[in-house]
Every structure is written in C-alpha cells, then in structure tokens.
Coordinates of C-alpha atoms in Angstrom, one line a residue:
Chain A
M1 CA 85.9 117.7 114.0
H2 CA 85.9 114.0 113.3
M3 CA 88.1 113.3 110.4
A4 CA 86.6 111.2 107.6
D5 CA 88.1 108.2 105.7
A6 CA 87.6 110.0 102.5
L7 CA 90.1 112.7 103.4
I8 CA 93.1 110.7 104.6
S9 CA 95.8 108.6 102.9
P10 CA 96.6 105.1 104.1
V11 CA 100.1 106.2 105.3
V12 CA 98.7 108.9 107.6
G13 CA 95.8 106.6 108.7
G14 CA 98.2 103.8 109.4
T15 CA 100.7 105.9 111.3
M16 CA 98.0 107.3 113.6
W17 CA 96.5 103.9 114.1
L18 CA 99.9 102.7 115.3
A19 CA 100.3 105.6 117.7
T20 CA 96.8 105.1 119.0
A21 CA 97.2 101.4 119.4
G22 CA 100.4 102.0 121.4
L23 CA 98.7 104.5 123.7
A24 CA 95.7 102.2 124.2
T25 CA 97.9 99.2 125.1
Y26 CA 99.9 101.4 127.5
S27 CA 96.7 102.8 129.1
A28 CA 95.2 99.3 129.4
K29 CA 98.3 98.1 131.1
K30 CA 98.2 101.0 133.5
I31 CA 94.6 100.3 134.4
K32 CA 95.3 96.7 135.0
Q33 CA 98.3 97.5 137.1
G34 CA 96.2 99.9 139.2
L35 CA 93.9 96.9 139.8
D36 CA 91.0 99.4 139.8
E37 CA 88.4 97.1 138.5
K38 CA 85.8 99.2 140.0
K39 CA 86.6 101.7 137.3
V40 CA 85.5 99.3 134.5
P41 CA 81.7 99.7 135.0
L42 CA 82.2 103.4 135.7
M43 CA 84.1 103.8 132.5
G44 CA 81.4 102.1 130.5
V45 CA 78.6 104.2 132.0
L46 CA 80.6 107.4 131.7
G47 CA 81.3 106.6 128.1
A48 CA 77.6 106.3 127.4
F49 CA 77.1 109.5 129.4
I50 CA 79.6 111.5 127.2
F51 CA 78.1 110.0 124.1
S52 CA 74.6 111.1 125.0
A53 CA 75.8 114.5 126.4
Q54 CA 77.5 115.3 123.1
M55 CA 74.1 115.5 121.5
I56 CA 72.8 118.2 123.8
N57 CA 72.8 121.7 122.4
F58 CA 74.1 124.4 124.7
T59 CA 72.8 127.8 123.8
I60 CA 75.7 130.4 123.6
P61 CA 74.5 133.6 125.2
G62 CA 74.2 136.6 122.8
T63 CA 74.9 134.7 119.6
G64 CA 71.9 132.5 119.1
S65 CA 74.0 129.6 118.1
S66 CA 74.8 126.6 120.2
G67 CA 77.8 124.4 121.1
H68 CA 78.5 120.9 122.1
L69 CA 80.5 119.0 124.6
G70 CA 83.6 117.0 123.6
G71 CA 83.9 115.3 126.9
A72 CA 87.5 114.1 127.1
M73 CA 88.3 116.6 129.8
I74 CA 85.4 115.6 132.1
L75 CA 86.5 112.0 131.7
A76 CA 90.1 112.8 132.5
I77 CA 89.1 114.7 135.6
L78 CA 86.8 111.9 136.8
L79 CA 88.7 108.8 135.7
G80 CA 92.3 109.9 135.3
P81 CA 94.1 110.0 131.9
H82 CA 94.5 106.3 131.1
A83 CA 90.9 105.3 131.8
A84 CA 89.7 108.5 130.1
F85 CA 91.7 107.8 127.0
L86 CA 90.2 104.3 126.6
T87 CA 86.7 105.6 127.3
I88 CA 86.9 108.4 124.7
A89 CA 88.4 105.8 122.3
S90 CA 85.4 103.6 122.8
V91 CA 83.0 106.5 122.3
L92 CA 84.7 107.4 119.0
A93 CA 84.7 103.7 117.9
I94 CA 81.0 103.4 118.4
Q95 CA 80.4 106.7 116.6
A96 CA 82.6 105.5 113.7
L97 CA 80.9 102.1 113.5
F98 CA 77.3 102.9 114.1
F99 CA 76.9 106.5 113.1
A100 CA 79.4 107.1 110.3
D101 CA 80.9 110.0 112.4
G102 CA 84.5 109.7 111.2
G103 CA 85.6 106.4 109.7
L104 CA 87.4 103.3 110.6
L105 CA 90.6 104.2 108.9
A106 CA 90.4 107.7 110.4
L107 CA 89.6 106.3 113.8
G108 CA 93.3 106.3 114.8
C109 CA 93.5 110.0 113.9
N110 CA 90.3 110.8 115.7
I111 CA 91.2 109.0 118.9
F112 CA 94.6 110.7 118.8
N113 CA 93.2 114.2 118.2
L114 CA 90.3 114.0 120.6
G115 CA 91.8 111.6 123.2
F116 CA 95.6 112.0 123.4
F117 CA 95.7 115.8 123.5
P118 CA 93.2 116.4 126.2
C119 CA 94.0 113.3 128.3
F120 CA 97.8 113.1 128.1
I121 CA 98.7 116.7 127.4
A122 CA 96.1 119.2 128.6
Y123 CA 95.1 117.2 131.7
P124 CA 98.4 116.5 133.3
F125 CA 100.3 119.6 132.2
I126 CA 97.6 122.2 132.5
Y127 CA 94.6 121.1 134.6
K128 CA 96.7 119.3 137.2
Q129 CA 99.2 122.1 137.4
I130 CA 96.5 124.8 137.9
V131 CA 94.2 122.8 140.2
G132 CA 97.0 121.3 142.3
E133 CA 96.4 119.3 145.4
R134 CA 93.9 121.5 147.2
S135 CA 91.2 122.4 144.7
N136 CA 88.9 125.3 145.1
Q137 CA 86.2 126.7 142.8
K138 CA 88.4 129.3 141.2
R139 CA 91.2 126.8 140.4
L140 CA 88.8 124.3 139.1
F141 CA 87.2 126.9 136.9
L142 CA 90.5 128.1 135.5
G143 CA 92.0 124.6 135.2
A144 CA 89.0 123.0 133.4
T145 CA 88.4 125.9 131.1
I146 CA 92.0 126.5 130.0
A147 CA 92.8 122.8 129.7
S148 CA 89.7 122.2 127.5
I149 CA 90.6 125.1 125.2
I150 CA 94.2 124.0 124.8
G151 CA 93.3 120.4 124.4
L152 CA 90.9 121.3 121.6
Q153 CA 93.3 123.7 119.9
L154 CA 95.9 120.9 119.8
G155 CA 93.3 118.5 118.5
A156 CA 92.3 120.9 115.7
F157 CA 95.9 121.4 114.8
G158 CA 96.3 117.6 114.6
V159 CA 93.4 117.5 112.2
V160 CA 95.1 120.1 110.0
L161 CA 98.4 118.3 110.0
E162 CA 96.9 114.9 109.2
T163 CA 94.7 116.3 106.5
V164 CA 97.4 118.3 104.8
S165 CA 99.9 115.5 104.9
S166 CA 97.3 113.1 103.4
G167 CA 97.2 115.4 100.4
I168 CA 93.6 114.6 99.3
S169 CA 92.2 118.0 100.2
D170 CA 93.7 120.9 98.3
L171 CA 93.5 123.2 101.3
P172 CA 97.0 124.6 101.9
F173 CA 98.4 124.4 105.4
S174 CA 98.1 128.1 106.2
T175 CA 94.5 128.5 105.1
F176 CA 93.4 125.4 106.8
V177 CA 95.1 126.4 110.1
L178 CA 93.4 129.8 109.9
L179 CA 90.1 128.1 109.3
M180 CA 90.3 125.5 112.0
Q181 CA 92.0 127.2 115.0
P182 CA 89.7 130.2 115.4
I183 CA 86.5 128.1 115.0
H184 CA 87.9 125.6 117.6
L185 CA 88.9 128.5 119.9
A186 CA 85.2 129.4 120.0
I187 CA 84.1 125.8 120.4
G188 CA 86.8 125.2 123.0
I189 CA 85.6 128.1 125.1
V190 CA 82.1 126.8 125.2
E191 CA 83.3 123.3 125.9
G192 CA 85.5 124.6 128.7
L193 CA 82.7 126.5 130.3
V194 CA 80.3 123.6 130.0
T195 CA 82.9 121.3 131.5
T196 CA 83.5 123.7 134.3
A197 CA 79.8 124.1 135.0
I198 CA 79.4 120.4 135.3
I199 CA 82.6 119.8 137.4
L200 CA 81.7 122.7 139.7
F201 CA 78.2 121.3 140.2
V202 CA 79.5 117.9 141.1
W203 CA 82.1 119.5 143.3
R204 CA 79.5 121.4 145.2
E205 CA 77.1 118.5 145.5
R206 CA 79.4 115.6 146.0
P207 CA 83.0 116.9 146.5
E208 CA 84.3 113.4 147.3
I209 CA 83.9 112.3 143.7
I210 CA 86.3 114.9 142.4
Q211 CA 88.7 114.5 145.3
K212 CA 88.8 110.8 145.0
A213 CA 89.5 111.0 141.3
A214 CA 92.3 113.5 142.0
M215 CA 93.8 111.2 144.7
S216 CA 93.8 108.0 142.8
E217 CA 95.6 109.9 140.1
S218 CA 98.6 111.0 142.0
L219 CA 100.3 107.6 141.8
G220 CA 100.1 107.2 138.1
N221 CA 101.2 110.7 137.5
L222 CA 104.8 110.2 138.4
T223 CA 105.6 107.6 135.8
I224 CA 103.8 109.1 132.9
K225 CA 106.2 111.8 131.9
P226 CA 109.1 109.8 130.5
V227 CA 106.8 107.6 128.6
L228 CA 105.0 110.6 127.2
V229 CA 108.2 112.3 126.2
G230 CA 109.4 109.1 124.5
L231 CA 106.1 108.7 122.7
L232 CA 105.9 112.3 121.6
A233 CA 109.4 112.0 120.2
F234 CA 108.5 108.8 118.4
T235 CA 105.3 110.3 116.9
L236 CA 107.1 113.5 115.8
I237 CA 109.9 111.5 114.2
T238 CA 107.7 109.0 112.4
G239 CA 105.2 111.7 111.6
G240 CA 107.9 113.9 110.1
V241 CA 109.6 111.1 108.2
L242 CA 106.3 109.6 107.0
S243 CA 104.7 112.8 106.0
W244 CA 107.8 113.7 104.0
F245 CA 107.6 110.3 102.4
A246 CA 103.9 110.8 101.9
S247 CA 104.3 114.0 100.1
S248 CA 107.0 112.8 97.7
N249 CA 105.1 109.5 97.2
P250 CA 101.5 110.4 97.6
D251 CA 100.5 106.9 96.9
G252 CA 101.7 104.7 99.7
L253 CA 100.2 101.4 98.5
E254 CA 101.4 101.9 94.9
W255 CA 104.9 102.6 96.3
S256 CA 104.9 99.6 98.5
L257 CA 103.5 97.4 95.9
A258 CA 106.3 98.5 93.5
K259 CA 108.8 97.9 96.2
A260 CA 107.4 94.5 97.1
T261 CA 107.3 93.2 93.6
G262 CA 110.5 94.9 92.6
V263 CA 108.9 96.1 89.4
E264 CA 110.1 99.5 88.8
E265 CA 108.3 99.8 85.4
L266 CA 105.1 100.0 87.3
Q267 CA 105.4 103.7 87.3
A268 CA 107.2 104.1 84.0
P269 CA 104.5 104.0 81.2
E270 CA 103.1 107.3 80.3
D271 CA 100.4 106.5 77.8
G272 CA 96.8 105.9 78.3
I273 CA 94.9 103.0 76.7
H274 CA 96.0 101.7 73.4
G275 CA 93.9 98.6 73.4
I276 CA 92.3 96.2 75.8
L277 CA 95.2 93.7 75.8
A278 CA 97.8 96.3 76.2
A279 CA 95.8 97.8 79.0
I280 CA 95.7 94.5 80.9
Q281 CA 99.5 94.2 80.4
K282 CA 100.2 97.6 81.6
K283 CA 98.0 97.6 84.6
V284 CA 99.2 100.5 86.6
A285 CA 99.6 102.5 83.4
F286 CA 96.1 103.5 84.0
M287 CA 97.4 105.9 86.5
P288 CA 100.3 107.4 84.6
D289 CA 101.8 110.6 85.8
Y290 CA 99.6 112.6 83.5
N291 CA 99.3 112.9 79.9
F292 CA 97.0 115.7 78.9
K293 CA 99.2 117.5 76.5
E294 CA 96.3 118.6 74.4
A295 CA 94.5 120.0 77.3
E296 CA 97.6 121.7 78.7
E297 CA 98.1 123.6 75.5
S298 CA 94.7 125.2 75.8
V299 CA 95.3 126.0 79.4
V300 CA 96.8 129.4 79.9
N301 CA 97.3 129.4 83.6
A302 CA 98.3 126.4 85.5
P303 CA 98.1 127.5 89.1
K304 CA 101.3 126.9 91.0
G305 CA 102.5 124.6 88.3
K306 CA 101.5 121.9 90.6
V307 CA 99.7 119.4 88.4
E308 CA 99.4 116.3 90.5
E309 CA 100.1 112.8 89.6
S310 CA 97.4 111.0 88.0
W311 CA 94.4 111.9 86.0
P312 CA 94.4 109.2 83.3
A313 CA 94.4 110.4 79.7
V314 CA 92.4 113.4 79.0
N315 CA 90.3 113.1 76.0
S316 CA 86.6 113.0 75.8
G317 CA 86.8 109.5 74.4
T318 CA 88.3 108.0 77.6
S319 CA 86.1 110.2 79.8
T320 CA 83.0 108.9 78.1
A321 CA 84.4 105.4 78.3
G322 CA 84.9 105.9 82.0
I323 CA 81.3 107.0 82.5
V324 CA 79.8 104.2 80.5
G325 CA 82.1 101.8 82.2
A326 CA 81.1 103.1 85.6
M327 CA 77.4 102.6 84.9
M328 CA 78.1 99.1 83.6
T329 CA 80.1 98.2 86.6
L330 CA 77.4 99.2 89.0
L331 CA 74.8 97.5 86.9
L332 CA 76.9 94.4 86.8
A333 CA 77.5 94.4 90.5
G334 CA 73.7 94.7 91.1
V335 CA 72.8 91.9 88.6
I336 CA 75.5 89.5 89.9
G337 CA 74.6 90.3 93.5
K338 CA 70.9 89.7 92.8
S339 CA 71.4 86.4 91.1
L340 CA 73.7 85.3 93.9
Q341 CA 71.0 86.1 96.3
L342 CA 68.6 83.9 94.3
V343 CA 71.1 81.1 94.3
V344 CA 71.7 81.4 98.0
K345 CA 68.0 81.5 98.8
R346 CA 67.3 78.3 96.9
H347 CA 69.8 76.5 99.1
Chain B
M1 CA 65.4 116.3 121.0
S2 CA 65.2 114.8 117.6
K3 CA 68.9 114.0 117.1
M4 CA 69.2 111.9 120.2
E5 CA 66.0 110.0 119.3
S6 CA 67.2 109.4 115.8
Y7 CA 70.5 108.0 117.2
W8 CA 68.6 105.8 119.5
L9 CA 66.4 104.5 116.7
D10 CA 69.4 103.9 114.5
L11 CA 71.1 101.9 117.2
K12 CA 68.1 99.7 117.5
Q13 CA 67.8 99.2 113.8
L14 CA 71.4 98.3 113.4
D15 CA 71.1 95.8 116.2
E16 CA 68.1 94.2 114.5
M17 CA 70.0 94.0 111.3
A18 CA 72.8 92.3 113.1
G19 CA 70.4 89.7 114.3
N20 CA 69.6 88.5 110.8
R21 CA 70.6 85.1 109.7
T22 CA 72.0 85.2 106.2
V23 CA 75.0 83.7 104.6
L24 CA 76.9 86.9 105.3
H25 CA 76.0 86.9 109.0
R26 CA 77.4 83.4 109.3
I27 CA 80.9 84.5 108.2
H28 CA 83.4 84.8 111.0
P29 CA 83.5 88.4 112.4
C30 CA 87.4 88.4 112.2
A31 CA 87.2 87.7 108.4
K32 CA 84.6 90.5 108.0
L33 CA 86.6 92.9 110.1
L34 CA 89.9 92.3 108.3
T35 CA 88.2 92.4 104.9
T36 CA 86.7 95.8 105.8
V37 CA 90.1 97.1 106.9
I38 CA 91.7 96.0 103.6
F39 CA 88.8 97.5 101.7
L40 CA 89.2 100.9 103.4
T41 CA 93.0 100.9 102.9
V42 CA 92.6 100.1 99.2
V43 CA 90.0 102.8 98.8
A44 CA 92.1 105.4 100.5
S45 CA 95.1 104.4 98.5
F46 CA 93.6 105.4 95.2
S47 CA 95.2 108.5 93.7
K48 CA 93.5 111.8 94.5
Y49 CA 92.0 112.2 91.0
E50 CA 90.8 108.7 90.6
I51 CA 87.1 108.3 89.8
S52 CA 86.5 105.6 87.3
G53 CA 88.9 103.2 89.1
L54 CA 86.9 103.5 92.3
F55 CA 83.6 102.3 90.7
P56 CA 84.4 98.6 90.8
M57 CA 84.9 98.9 94.5
F58 CA 81.1 99.5 94.8
F59 CA 80.8 95.8 94.1
Y60 CA 81.7 95.2 97.7
P61 CA 79.0 97.2 99.4
I62 CA 76.4 96.3 96.8
F63 CA 77.1 92.6 97.2
L64 CA 77.0 92.8 100.9
I65 CA 73.8 94.8 101.2
I66 CA 72.1 92.3 98.9
L67 CA 73.6 89.2 100.5
G68 CA 73.1 90.4 104.0
E69 CA 69.5 91.5 103.1
L70 CA 70.1 94.9 104.6
P71 CA 67.6 97.6 104.2
L72 CA 68.9 100.6 102.2
G73 CA 66.9 103.3 104.0
P74 CA 68.7 103.5 107.4
I75 CA 72.1 103.1 105.8
S76 CA 71.6 105.9 103.3
N77 CA 70.1 108.0 106.0
R78 CA 73.3 107.8 108.0
V79 CA 75.4 108.4 105.0
L80 CA 73.5 111.6 104.3
L81 CA 73.8 112.8 108.0
A82 CA 77.6 112.3 107.9
L83 CA 78.0 114.1 104.5
P84 CA 78.3 117.8 105.6
F85 CA 81.8 117.6 107.1
V86 CA 83.3 115.9 104.0
I87 CA 81.6 118.5 101.8
F88 CA 82.9 121.3 104.0
I89 CA 86.5 120.2 103.6
G90 CA 86.2 118.9 100.0
I91 CA 84.5 121.9 98.5
F92 CA 87.7 123.8 98.7
N93 CA 89.3 121.6 96.1
P94 CA 87.3 123.0 93.1
L95 CA 88.1 126.5 94.4
L96 CA 91.8 125.9 94.8
D97 CA 92.6 123.6 91.9
Q98 CA 91.2 125.0 88.7
N99 CA 93.4 123.2 86.3
P100 CA 91.2 121.8 83.5
V101 CA 91.9 118.2 83.1
V102 CA 89.0 116.6 81.5
Q103 CA 87.3 117.5 78.3
F104 CA 83.7 116.8 77.2
G105 CA 83.3 118.4 73.8
P106 CA 83.5 122.1 74.4
F107 CA 83.5 121.8 78.2
F108 CA 86.5 121.4 80.5
I109 CA 86.3 120.1 84.0
S110 CA 88.9 121.3 86.5
G111 CA 91.1 119.0 88.6
G112 CA 89.4 120.3 91.7
W113 CA 86.0 119.1 90.7
I114 CA 87.5 115.7 89.8
S115 CA 89.2 115.3 93.2
F116 CA 86.0 116.5 94.9
L117 CA 84.0 113.9 93.2
S118 CA 86.7 111.4 94.1
I119 CA 86.4 112.4 97.8
L120 CA 82.6 111.9 97.6
L121 CA 83.0 108.4 96.2
R122 CA 85.6 107.5 98.8
F123 CA 83.3 108.8 101.5
L124 CA 80.3 106.8 100.2
L125 CA 82.4 103.6 100.0
A126 CA 84.1 104.0 103.4
V127 CA 80.9 104.9 105.3
T128 CA 78.8 102.1 103.8
A129 CA 81.6 99.6 104.4
A130 CA 81.7 100.5 108.1
L131 CA 77.9 100.4 108.5
I132 CA 77.7 97.1 106.7
L133 CA 80.3 95.6 109.1
V134 CA 78.2 96.5 112.1
A135 CA 74.9 95.5 110.5
T136 CA 76.2 92.0 109.7
C137 CA 78.2 91.4 112.9
G138 CA 76.7 93.2 115.8
I139 CA 78.8 94.8 118.5
D140 CA 79.3 91.6 120.5
A141 CA 80.9 89.7 117.6
I142 CA 83.1 92.7 116.7
G143 CA 84.2 92.7 120.4
M144 CA 85.1 89.0 120.1
A145 CA 87.0 89.6 116.8
L146 CA 88.9 92.4 118.5
L147 CA 89.9 90.1 121.4
Q148 CA 91.1 87.5 118.9
L149 CA 93.1 90.2 117.2
K150 CA 94.8 90.9 120.5
V151 CA 93.2 94.2 121.3
P152 CA 93.6 94.9 125.0
K153 CA 90.8 93.3 126.9
V154 CA 90.1 96.3 129.1
F155 CA 89.3 98.3 125.9
V156 CA 87.0 95.6 124.5
I157 CA 85.1 95.2 127.7
Q158 CA 84.8 99.0 127.9
L159 CA 83.4 99.0 124.3
L160 CA 80.8 96.4 125.1
F161 CA 79.8 97.9 128.5
M162 CA 79.4 101.3 127.0
Y163 CA 77.3 100.0 124.2
R164 CA 74.9 98.3 126.6
Y165 CA 74.5 101.4 128.8
L166 CA 74.0 103.6 125.7
Y167 CA 70.5 102.3 125.5
V168 CA 69.7 103.1 129.1
L169 CA 71.3 106.5 129.2
L170 CA 70.0 107.7 125.9
E171 CA 66.5 107.0 127.0
E172 CA 67.1 108.8 130.3
F173 CA 68.7 111.8 128.4
I174 CA 65.8 111.9 126.0
R175 CA 63.3 112.1 128.9
T176 CA 65.3 114.8 130.7
I177 CA 65.9 117.0 127.7
R178 CA 62.2 116.7 126.8
A179 CA 61.2 117.7 130.3
H180 CA 63.5 120.7 130.1
S181 CA 62.3 121.8 126.7
L182 CA 58.7 121.5 127.8
R183 CA 59.4 123.9 130.7
S184 CA 61.5 126.4 128.8
F185 CA 60.7 129.0 126.2
Q186 CA 64.0 128.7 124.3
G187 CA 63.4 125.7 122.1
E188 CA 66.0 122.9 122.3
G189 CA 69.1 124.6 123.5
I190 CA 70.1 124.6 127.2
R191 CA 70.6 128.0 128.8
P192 CA 74.0 128.6 130.4
R193 CA 72.4 129.0 133.8
V194 CA 71.4 125.3 133.9
W195 CA 74.4 123.9 132.0
G196 CA 76.0 122.7 135.2
S197 CA 72.9 121.6 137.1
L198 CA 71.2 119.7 134.3
L199 CA 74.2 117.8 133.1
G200 CA 75.7 117.6 136.5
Q201 CA 72.6 116.0 137.8
L202 CA 72.6 113.5 135.0
L203 CA 76.2 112.8 135.7
L204 CA 75.7 112.1 139.4
R205 CA 72.8 109.9 138.6
T206 CA 75.0 108.1 136.1
I207 CA 77.8 107.6 138.6
D208 CA 75.3 106.2 141.2
R209 CA 73.9 103.9 138.6
A210 CA 77.4 102.7 137.8
Q211 CA 78.0 101.9 141.5
R212 CA 74.7 100.0 141.7
I213 CA 75.5 98.1 138.6
Y214 CA 79.0 97.3 140.0
Q215 CA 77.4 96.0 143.2
A216 CA 75.0 93.9 141.3
M217 CA 77.7 92.5 139.1
L218 CA 79.8 91.6 142.2
C219 CA 76.8 89.8 143.6
R220 CA 76.7 87.8 140.4
G221 CA 80.3 86.8 140.5
F222 CA 82.0 89.5 138.3
D223 CA 85.8 89.2 138.6
G224 CA 86.8 91.9 136.1
E225 CA 86.4 89.7 133.0
I226 CA 83.6 89.4 130.5
R227 CA 83.1 86.0 129.1
L228 CA 81.5 85.8 125.7
I229 CA 79.5 82.6 125.0
R230 CA 79.5 82.8 121.3
Q231 CA 83.0 81.5 120.5
K232 CA 83.4 80.8 116.8
K233 CA 86.2 79.1 115.0
L234 CA 87.6 80.2 111.6
V235 CA 86.5 77.7 108.9
G236 CA 87.5 77.4 105.3
M237 CA 84.7 79.6 104.1
D238 CA 85.8 82.5 106.2
I239 CA 89.3 82.3 104.8
V240 CA 88.0 82.1 101.3
Y241 CA 85.8 85.1 102.0
F242 CA 88.7 87.1 103.2
L243 CA 91.2 86.1 100.6
G244 CA 88.7 86.3 97.7
W245 CA 87.7 89.9 98.5
S246 CA 91.3 90.9 99.2
A247 CA 92.4 89.6 95.8
F248 CA 89.5 91.3 94.2
F249 CA 90.4 94.7 95.8
I250 CA 94.0 94.5 94.8
I251 CA 93.2 93.6 91.2
I252 CA 90.7 96.4 91.1
R253 CA 93.4 98.7 92.4
L254 CA 95.9 97.6 89.7
V255 CA 93.5 97.4 86.8
N256 CA 91.1 100.1 85.9
V257 CA 88.2 97.7 85.0
T258 CA 85.7 100.6 84.5
Q259 CA 87.8 102.2 81.8
W260 CA 88.4 98.8 80.2
L261 CA 84.7 98.0 80.1
G262 CA 83.7 101.4 78.8
T263 CA 86.2 101.2 76.0
L264 CA 85.0 97.7 75.2
L265 CA 81.4 98.9 75.0
I266 CA 81.9 102.1 73.0
G267 CA 84.2 100.3 70.6
G268 CA 87.6 101.6 71.7
Y269 CA 89.7 103.9 69.7

C-alpha cells in the first residue's frame, strides 16, 4: 500500500511531507530528551529486521494465499512510539530510494500512513489501553491484533484520501474506499496475528524485553496527548483547506506560478497552436482549459459532464505532432547525452 | 526466497554504482538531492492529461544515466518490479473516464487512456530519478546531505545504521528461510504454527546482536554521534548544476517543447 509519485499532486505530497517532517522532528526531540542512546543501535537493527521480515510470505490457512508483515506495531511495542516512528520512516525511505517502492514525493504520505497511524494512534490509544500495566497473554493477543488492524485501516483510509484529493486517479472516493478497506481488513488481520505470534513468543522466551519496553514508555506517554491533538487538528485543517484548494485548482504549481508572477493571462488563452512564435509567446496556452469542440460534437455522452482541465487541442494534426515531437525529444536527449559523454571522457 | 535475494543483490549493485567516479558522482549530494526534489515536484505538477509535455523531462534521467555511466539493466528491473501497484490504481482511469479526447483518423482515444498513459510516464520519470539519485550518491552522501539540510540527526543516524545492518540481516534471513523451506513441504510460505517461533527467534537474535554491537561501539568510543569523514563543500559547479536543471524543468513545464518540435518537423498547420 505504498503510494507512488505518479499518483499524487505536489500539493498533497508537500502537505504530507510537512506533517511528516513535523512528526519526525518531534520524535527526534523526544528521543534526545529521553537520553536513551542505547536505543539508537537497537533502532537501526530493528529497522533492518522489519525490512527483511516484510519480505517473508506467511501462508494464510485455508486460502492458499499469503500475507506480509507491516511492522510498525512490533516496533512501537518494542521501542515506544517515537523511536518506532523514526525507524519505520527510515525503512520506508530506504525502500523508496533503493527499491522504487513508493516514491520520494510520496514518501511523506507513506510515512504518515504507515507510521503515524500505528505508532501515534493505534499504539497509545488501543494497544496501551488494552494491555495496560500488567500484561498477560490474552491482553497482548487482543491488544496487538486489534491495534494492528485499526492502524492499517486508518492507513488505508489515508491512502484513499490522499489519492482522491490528488485527482490524478479517476477512482471516485466511495469506490476506492470500498476497494481499499476490505482488502486491508484481511491484510490487517494477518498482520495482527503475525505481530501477536512474534510478541507472544518473545514474551514467553524473554519477558523482560516486552516489560522493559512498556516501562520506558510510561514517561513519554503523559505528554503525548496534547501534542497529538494539536497535530491532528493542524493536519485536518490544512488537509481540509488544501484539498479544497487542490480540487478547485488541480494544478498547484501553475496556480502558484501565476500568483508569483502576477500574470493572470497565463490561464486565459483558449486556443491551441497557431504558429511556433505564437506558441512561444503564449507558453502556458499549451494547457488551455480544453478546446475540442469538434470532438465534443461527435460525443454523445459526456459522463458526469466532468471534462477536466487540459488536454491540449484535439485534432489528429496536433496529436501526430505530439508523437513525432516526443520521439525527437528522446532521440535528441540521447544524442546530446552521448556526445556530452564523449566530451567528458576526453577531458 | 528469491525476493529477498534479489533485494540483496540490488542493494549491492546500487552500492557499486555509487562507488563510480564520474563527473556526476563528483557533484555535491545536496545539489543532486535538491535537483531531484524539484524534478519530482515539476513532474507531479503536470496536468492529469499531459503526455507530450512530459517527454522533455526524460532528458534528465537519460542524461544522468549516460553521464553517470549507470547500467540500464538493474534500473529497469526495479522499475518493472514497482509497476504493478501503479497499474492497479491507474487502470481504473480508462474504465471510468471514457470521454473521447484525441482523434487519429477514424479512431478516438478516451481521456482515461490518456491519463493512464500520463500516469505511466510520471511513474517512469519519478522512479528512475530516485534510483539515479542513489546510484550516483550512495547512502552515506545522502545522509550527509540530509544533515546539511537540517534533518534531525537521530533520523539520519538511524538511516545509516539501518542500511549497514540490512546487509547482515538480509543474509541471515535468507539462510533461515532457506533452511525452513528445505525442511517443509509447503514451498516458500511460512505456516501459522511457526509464525511466532521463526520470526521471534530471529527477532531475539537481532536484539542480542544490537546489544553486542552497542557494547562494541561503546568500547570504541561511541558517544551517540556518527561522524562522517567525507565532508564536502558546495562549489560553483554544484550551484550551476542545480540552477541549470531547475531552470530547464521550469521552462519545460511552461513550454510544450515536444508539441513545438513536432509541429516544426511535420510542417505545422
């Protein structure tokens, strides 16, 4: 459920980056305050553990299919929410950088969906509440399973919200929710059970690890709530405002460029290309609102009447020009690059 | 466990690529990181139905792959592996948006297919850009760049630590899972009965290892900070690199060069 760069808009990506950066700074501060430097190597090694464990297939009985581990809940239980958040963030960063799972622009979204919800919502408000001070097997089982499921459900919902407000996928909100939540309910149950199995094993073999983790936690827990509430409010407000802005102005950069330069006409011209010179002058006119009158006449049904902003001029002439141009561009890039390489090598 | 092994090999390959010494590798990591960010933002900012306008953006990955002397094989492999999710979400566009918007002679292409194609192009651009960044910097340099950009130190240290241990742990996991699958009749999946004991055992071993590592680090004078030796200063070339590419991206964003070139070649109308 890693989101990809291809499916998000800069506004959504940027907002989620801001929220994630805030959380990361806050978590880093918390860890520093705790002066728990012993956690640093543990975080590193556990991050690598989760990364590797995510690649193991768990057979789901009776179905023949298999599930994976997300890992944030285990990390939260072993490290506490702040260190767990940073650890899962680093796992996702390595995945985005080295393995193209998710993307750099979407990294903020991914860290938020897969880190914030399990570490700062499901862990303190569900796992901690169920497990309490004196843990036993049954409580651990219930706490870890339910918290994993809810954490993943929230994360999946985050994916839906971010994708829909980006407006690049045409999936409507309701369909997407119906698609994502049930799938992730199934995934969440498997994840919850695997998490529980691991935690219970560790609890039986080396109970002190779980107990120690739970104890070092209790200090930080008191102060987290107000920050969390403030942060949630902040995210909801900016999210709400920005997504409204995003839907009325799907193109954030264009909008901000127009604002920055103060040139309102940027959006005004409706025509396609009249000539090369005119084209250079008009610049953004290549993305006019839309001008496929001819095509529209031949279209009987325009679904929902929601024809989006910008497909430049529809006419086979321009389309062919586009394709020829695209080929040429790629060829040109290759040729210039190759010759550059020769020049560089000679030096 | 082929997936883990392939991940392991990919890590090694990317690390080797990062060790190259080309012009591109000599550019300051901050400049490369920021350029990548601008590139990704500009790519994402194109309108949903943009195709031709995205093409000139390919200049960036193509240039970098050539200048950085990066092998195409491993990069395209990773791109293919990451493709399914994007297709899974994107394929709904052609189904949901059937407005014909482009005409080729007697054929019409719907807006959904156009936006789907646009998504694939964005995906290709974004993924190659990220892989190129790693392949020309390496994780240590990226960590250094992050520190210079004021990312919390704990996080950067965590990133570098984790990356180091990934090698060790992946190898151990590969051995364990191989041992398990040799002794079980169920192929590669892990049965529920051993979910806890198998991973739990690995986890305990991991924690013990972390403690040993921590002791060893203390013995060698670790005080909670990682000091990177490779300190680099920004020079004029780095700034030119960053500003040059940024200007290029913004111009490409504002002017549809592809359309212009195509019109020029087929004689306009």
